[in-house]
Coordinates of C-alpha atoms and ligand atoms in Angstrom, one line a residue:
X1 CA 13.2 -180.0 -20.8
X2 CA 16.3 -181.7 -22.0
X3 CA 16.0 -185.5 -22.4
X4 CA 19.0 -187.6 -21.8
X5 CA 19.7 -191.2 -22.9
X6 CA 20.1 -193.8 -20.2
X7 CA 20.6 -197.5 -20.4
X8 CA 16.8 -198.0 -19.9
X9 CA 15.8 -195.4 -22.5
X10 CA 15.1 -191.7 -22.3
X11 CA 14.8 -189.8 -19.1
X12 CA 14.2 -186.2 -18.4
X13 CA 16.9 -184.2 -16.8
X14 CA 16.1 -183.5 -13.1
X15 CA 18.6 -181.1 -11.5
X16 CA 17.6 -182.3 -8.0
X17 CA 18.8 -185.8 -8.9
X18 CA 22.0 -184.8 -10.6
X19 CA 24.8 -184.7 -8.0
X20 CA 26.7 -182.2 -10.1
X21 CA 23.9 -179.8 -10.9
X22 CA 24.6 -176.2 -9.8
X23 CA 21.5 -176.2 -7.6
X24 CA 22.8 -179.2 -5.8
X25 CA 26.3 -177.8 -5.4
X26 CA 24.9 -174.6 -3.9
X27 CA 22.8 -176.7 -1.5
X28 CA 25.9 -178.6 -0.5
X29 CA 27.9 -175.5 0.3
X30 CA 24.9 -174.1 2.2
X31 CA 24.8 -177.3 4.2
X32 CA 28.6 -177.2 4.9
X33 CA 28.1 -173.6 6.1
X34 CA 25.2 -174.5 8.3
X35 CA 27.1 -177.4 9.8
X36 CA 30.2 -175.4 10.6
X37 CA 28.1 -172.5 12.0
X38 CA 26.1 -174.7 14.2
X39 CA 22.9 -173.9 12.4
X40 CA 21.7 -177.5 12.2
X41 CA 19.6 -178.8 15.1
X42 CA 18.6 -182.1 16.6
X43 CA 15.0 -182.7 17.6
X44 CA 14.0 -185.5 19.9
X45 CA 11.2 -188.0 19.8
X46 CA 10.4 -190.2 22.9
X47 CA 10.2 -194.0 23.0
X48 CA 7.9 -195.7 25.6
X49 CA 8.2 -199.1 27.2
X50 CA 4.8 -200.9 27.0
X51 CA 5.4 -202.9 30.2
X52 CA 6.3 -200.0 32.5
X53 CA 4.4 -197.4 30.5
X54 CA 7.4 -195.1 31.0
X55 CA 9.4 -193.1 28.6
X56 CA 12.7 -194.9 28.4
X57 CA 14.6 -193.1 25.6
X58 CA 14.6 -190.5 22.9
X59 CA 15.7 -190.6 19.3
X60 CA 17.7 -187.6 17.9
X61 CA 16.6 -186.5 14.4
X62 CA 18.4 -183.9 12.3
X63 CA 16.7 -180.6 11.4
X64 CA 17.7 -177.5 9.4
X65 CA 15.7 -174.8 11.1
X66 CA 14.9 -171.6 9.2
X67 CA 15.9 -173.1 5.9
X68 CA 13.5 -172.0 3.1
X69 CA 12.3 -174.1 1.3
X70 CA 12.7 -176.7 4.0
X71 CA 15.2 -179.5 3.4
X72 CA 13.9 -182.7 5.1
X73 CA 16.0 -185.1 7.1
X74 CA 16.2 -187.8 4.4
X75 CA 17.2 -185.3 1.8
X76 CA 19.7 -183.6 4.1
X77 CA 21.4 -186.9 4.9
X78 CA 21.5 -187.9 1.2
X79 CA 23.2 -184.6 0.4
X80 CA 25.7 -185.1 3.3
X81 CA 26.5 -188.6 2.1
X82 CA 27.1 -187.5 -1.5
X83 CA 29.4 -184.7 -0.5
X84 CA 31.4 -186.3 2.2
X85 CA 29.8 -184.1 4.9
X86 CA 28.3 -187.1 6.6
X87 CA 31.6 -187.8 8.4
X88 CA 31.7 -184.4 10.3
X89 CA 27.9 -184.4 10.5
X90 CA 27.7 -187.7 12.3
X91 CA 30.4 -186.6 14.7
X92 CA 28.5 -183.4 15.4
X93 CA 25.3 -185.4 16.0
X94 CA 27.1 -187.6 18.5
X95 CA 28.5 -184.8 20.4
X96 CA 25.1 -183.0 20.5
X97 CA 23.4 -186.2 21.6
X98 CA 25.9 -186.6 24.5
X99 CA 25.3 -183.0 25.5
X100 CA 21.5 -183.7 25.4
X101 CA 22.1 -186.7 27.8
X102 CA 23.6 -184.2 30.2
X103 CA 20.7 -181.8 29.9
X104 CA 18.2 -184.7 30.4
X105 CA 20.1 -186.0 33.5
X106 CA 20.1 -182.5 35.0
X107 CA 16.3 -182.5 34.5
X108 CA 16.1 -185.8 36.3
X109 CA 15.5 -187.9 33.2
X110 CA 17.9 -190.8 32.7
X111 CA 16.8 -191.6 29.2
X112 CA 18.8 -193.4 26.4
X113 CA 19.6 -191.2 23.4
X114 CA 19.5 -192.9 20.0
X115 CA 21.2 -191.5 17.0
X116 CA 21.2 -192.5 13.3
X117 CA 24.3 -193.7 11.6
X118 CA 24.8 -193.6 7.8
X119 CA 26.2 -196.6 5.9
X120 CA 29.1 -194.3 4.9
X121 CA 30.1 -194.0 8.6
X122 CA 30.3 -197.8 8.8
X123 CA 32.8 -197.7 6.0
X124 CA 35.1 -195.2 7.8
X125 CA 38.1 -197.2 9.1
X126 CA 38.5 -195.0 12.2
X127 CA 34.8 -194.9 13.1
X128 CA 34.9 -197.4 15.9
X129 CA 38.0 -195.8 17.4
X130 CA 36.3 -192.4 17.3
X131 CA 33.2 -193.7 19.1
X132 CA 35.3 -195.6 21.7
X133 CA 37.3 -192.4 22.4
X134 CA 34.2 -190.3 22.7
X135 CA 32.6 -192.8 25.1
X136 CA 35.8 -192.8 27.2
X137 CA 35.7 -189.1 27.6
X138 CA 31.9 -189.3 28.4
X139 CA 32.0 -192.5 30.4
X140 CA 28.9 -191.5 32.5
X141 CA 26.9 -192.1 29.3
X142 CA 28.3 -195.5 28.6
X143 CA 25.6 -197.9 27.4
X144 CA 23.1 -195.1 27.1
X145 CA 24.0 -193.7 23.6
X146 CA 22.4 -196.1 21.1
X147 CA 23.5 -196.2 17.5
X148 CA 20.8 -197.0 14.9
X149 CA 21.7 -198.5 11.6
X150 CA 19.2 -199.5 8.9
X151 CA 19.2 -203.1 7.6
X152 CA 19.5 -201.8 4.0
X153 CA 22.6 -199.8 4.8
X154 CA 24.4 -202.8 6.2
X155 CA 23.6 -204.9 3.1
X156 CA 25.5 -202.5 0.9
X157 CA 28.7 -203.9 2.4
X158 CA 27.8 -206.8 4.7
X159 CA 31.3 -208.0 5.6
X160 CA 32.7 -204.6 6.4
X161 CA 29.6 -203.4 8.3
X162 CA 29.7 -206.6 10.4
X163 CA 33.3 -205.9 11.3
X164 CA 32.6 -202.3 12.3
X165 CA 29.5 -203.3 14.3
X166 CA 31.4 -206.1 16.1
X167 CA 34.1 -203.7 17.3
X168 CA 31.4 -201.2 18.4
X169 CA 29.7 -204.0 20.3
X170 CA 33.0 -205.0 21.8
X171 CA 33.4 -201.4 23.0
X172 CA 30.0 -201.7 24.7
X173 CA 28.1 -199.5 22.3
X174 CA 24.4 -200.6 22.1
X175 CA 23.2 -201.0 18.5
X176 CA 19.7 -200.9 17.0
X177 CA 18.5 -202.2 13.6
X178 CA 16.4 -199.4 12.1
X179 CA 13.6 -199.7 9.6
X180 CA 13.4 -203.4 9.9
X181 CA 11.1 -205.0 7.3
X182 CA 11.5 -202.3 4.8
X183 CA 14.5 -203.7 2.9
X184 CA 15.9 -207.0 1.7
X185 CA 18.2 -208.2 4.4
X186 CA 18.8 -211.9 4.9
X187 CA 17.7 -213.4 8.2
X188 CA 21.0 -215.3 8.5
X189 CA 22.8 -212.0 8.4
X190 CA 20.4 -210.3 10.9
X191 CA 20.8 -213.1 13.4
X192 CA 24.6 -212.5 13.6
X193 CA 24.3 -208.8 14.3
X194 CA 25.4 -207.7 17.7
X195 CA 22.3 -205.6 18.2
X196 CA 20.1 -205.1 21.3
X197 CA 17.1 -203.6 19.6
X198 CA 15.1 -204.0 16.4
X199 CA 12.9 -201.2 15.2
X200 CA 10.0 -202.4 13.0
X201 CA 9.5 -200.0 10.1
X202 CA 6.6 -197.6 10.1
X203 CA 5.3 -199.1 6.8
X204 CA 4.4 -202.3 8.6
X205 CA 2.8 -200.5 11.6
X206 CA 0.6 -197.9 9.7
X207 CA -2.2 -200.2 8.6
X208 CA -1.9 -202.7 11.5
X209 CA -5.6 -202.2 12.5
X210 CA -7.0 -202.9 9.1
X211 CA -4.5 -205.2 7.4
X212 CA -4.5 -208.8 8.7
X213 CA -1.3 -209.6 6.7
X214 CA 0.6 -206.8 8.3
X215 CA -0.5 -208.1 11.7
X216 CA 0.8 -211.5 10.9
X217 CA 4.1 -210.1 9.7
X218 CA 4.5 -207.9 12.8
X219 CA 3.6 -210.6 15.3
X220 CA 6.0 -213.1 13.6
X221 CA 8.7 -210.5 13.5
X222 CA 8.3 -209.7 17.2
X223 CA 8.4 -213.4 18.2
X224 CA 11.4 -214.0 15.9
X225 CA 13.3 -211.0 17.4
X226 CA 12.5 -212.1 20.9
X227 CA 13.8 -215.6 20.1
X228 CA 17.0 -214.0 18.8
X229 CA 17.4 -211.9 22.0
X230 CA 16.4 -208.5 20.6
X231 CA 14.1 -206.0 22.1
X232 CA 11.4 -204.7 19.7
X233 CA 10.4 -201.2 19.0
X234 CA 7.4 -200.3 16.8
X235 CA 8.0 -197.1 14.8
X236 CA 5.4 -194.6 13.6
X237 CA 2.6 -195.5 16.0
X238 CA -0.1 -192.9 15.6
X239 CA -3.1 -194.1 17.7
X240 CA -4.1 -195.7 21.0
X241 CA -5.7 -198.8 19.3
X242 CA -2.5 -199.7 17.6
X243 CA -0.7 -199.4 21.0
X244 CA -3.1 -201.9 22.5
X245 CA -2.7 -204.3 19.5
X246 CA 1.1 -204.1 19.9
X247 CA 0.8 -204.7 23.6
X248 CA -1.2 -207.9 22.9
X249 CA 1.6 -208.9 20.5
X250 CA 4.1 -208.5 23.2
X251 CA 6.0 -205.6 21.6
X252 CA 8.5 -204.1 24.0
X253 CA 8.5 -200.4 23.0
X254 CA 6.7 -197.9 20.8
X255 CA 7.7 -194.6 19.2
X256 CA 5.4 -192.3 17.1
X257 CA 3.2 -189.3 16.9
X258 CA 0.8 -190.9 19.4
X259 CA 3.4 -190.1 22.1
X260 CA 4.9 -187.0 20.5
X261 CA 6.3 -185.6 17.3
X262 CA 10.1 -184.8 17.2
X263 CA 10.7 -181.5 18.9
X264 CA 13.4 -179.4 20.4
X265 CA 14.9 -180.9 23.6
X266 CA 13.6 -178.1 25.9
X267 CA 10.0 -178.6 24.6
X268 CA 10.2 -182.4 25.1
X269 CA 11.5 -182.0 28.6
X270 CA 8.6 -179.6 29.3
X271 CA 6.1 -182.0 27.9
X272 CA 7.5 -185.0 29.9
X273 CA 7.4 -182.9 33.1
X274 CA 3.8 -181.8 32.4
X275 CA 2.7 -185.4 31.9
X276 CA 4.6 -186.5 35.0
X277 CA 2.7 -184.1 37.2
X278 CA -0.7 -185.3 35.9
X279 CA -2.6 -187.3 38.4
X280 CA -2.5 -191.0 37.5
X281 CA -5.4 -192.1 35.3
X282 CA -7.4 -194.9 37.1
X283 CA -6.8 -198.2 35.3
X284 CA -10.4 -198.8 34.3
X285 CA -10.5 -195.4 32.5
X286 CA -7.4 -196.0 30.4
Ligands
C2E301 P1 14.2 -193.0 11.1 O1 15.5 -193.1 11.8 O2 13.5 -194.2 10.8 O3 13.3 -192.0 11.9 C1 12.0 -192.1 12.0 C2 11.3 -191.1 11.1 O4 9.9 -191.2 11.2 C3 11.5 -189.6 11.4 O5 11.5 -188.8 10.2 C4 10.3 -189.3 12.3 O6 10.0 -187.9 12.3 C5 9.2 -190.0 11.6 N1 8.1 -190.4 12.5 C6 8.2 -190.8 13.8 N2 6.9 -191.1 14.2 C7 6.1 -191.0 13.2 C8 4.7 -191.2 13.1 O7 4.0 -191.5 14.0 N3 4.1 -190.9 11.8 C9 4.9 -190.5 10.8 N4 4.3 -190.3 9.6 N5 6.2 -190.3 10.9 C10 6.8 -190.5 12.1 P2 12.6 -187.7 9.9 O8 12.9 -187.0 11.1 O9 12.1 -187.0 8.7 O10 13.9 -188.6 9.5 C11 13.8 -189.4 8.4 C12 15.1 -190.3 8.4 O11 16.3 -189.5 8.2 C13 15.3 -191.1 9.6 O12 14.5 -192.2 9.7 C14 16.8 -191.4 9.5 O13 17.0 -192.5 8.7 C15 17.3 -190.2 8.8 N6 17.9 -189.3 9.8 C16 17.4 -188.4 10.6 N7 18.3 -187.7 11.4 C17 19.5 -188.3 11.0 C18 20.8 -188.1 11.5 O14 21.2 -187.3 12.4 N8 21.8 -188.9 10.9 C19 21.5 -189.8 9.9 N9 22.5 -190.6 9.4 N10 20.3 -190.1 9.5 C20 19.3 -189.3 10.0
MG302 MG1 16.2 -194.1 13.4
MG303 MG1 13.2 -196.0 11.3
MG304 MG1 13.5 -194.3 8.3

């Protein structure tokens, strides 16, 4: 293939990494088409409180059903960010998430719905105003739509992000810090954030049973977050033993394949209903 010179030496040309490659431009126009024609979907993954053992919320995750070969969420979001589509995409996600809240409420499930926000959204001047207006016209969902931002995304433009997050907080929008522990944020910055929830990154949870150092980091993070007034969610929990360990560590909530994989809303509601009608398991058999 064609080698190109970079500052660090020679690199091979990879069309997938070139924002202006024809393949990429085609993908972007396909994505634009999918967004405008309502062909994207949100799938939902539940979050459980470890004290009450109840499902307390769901996280909405973007999907592109039927697209072959599949374009994964991370890749889809990167494409949307590079092409300016992230602005309409996030607005679509928010509206879908509020509609999902209505469907959940009708099914008797008053769950919070969390959505993911891109760093680009935090740089949109009118973003807080858009969210405020949306919450005014959907006031029954006030305080129940949680916005997740990653610590890394805020560090790209700390001052501006802080200003945006403060005005969202002022408008009563709950914020969560996503993927905590995967980036390089400063603790002095984190402690100023108007967040209610910190989600510990899956990379720190995966080997919790076998890696003592991860256990120390997670326990210390949980204690620190509690001292700063944040609720803590462990991401990517895949087995019961890890749940027990997190419970001992006083973690507030968990999310992960152990509860459910992300799935269409109707399927998730079906699963939650089926679990609900199960006879309770005697405590000594849990
Ligand atoms: P995230 O917000 O940290 O979401 C958690 C990711 O971990 C999801 O991947 C989820 O499917 C996956 N996951 C959850 N539990 C487990 C587990 O037990 N094991 C394993 N191996 N994985 C688990 P997904 O859906 O591929 O999304 C990846 C990322 O893409 C998200 O990470 C988020 O940063 C971004 N994203 C997804 N949807 C949206 C969206 O609507 N807007 C924006 N801006 N970003 C989104
Ligand atoms: Mg998230
Ligand atoms: Mg995360
Ligand atoms: Mg992530």
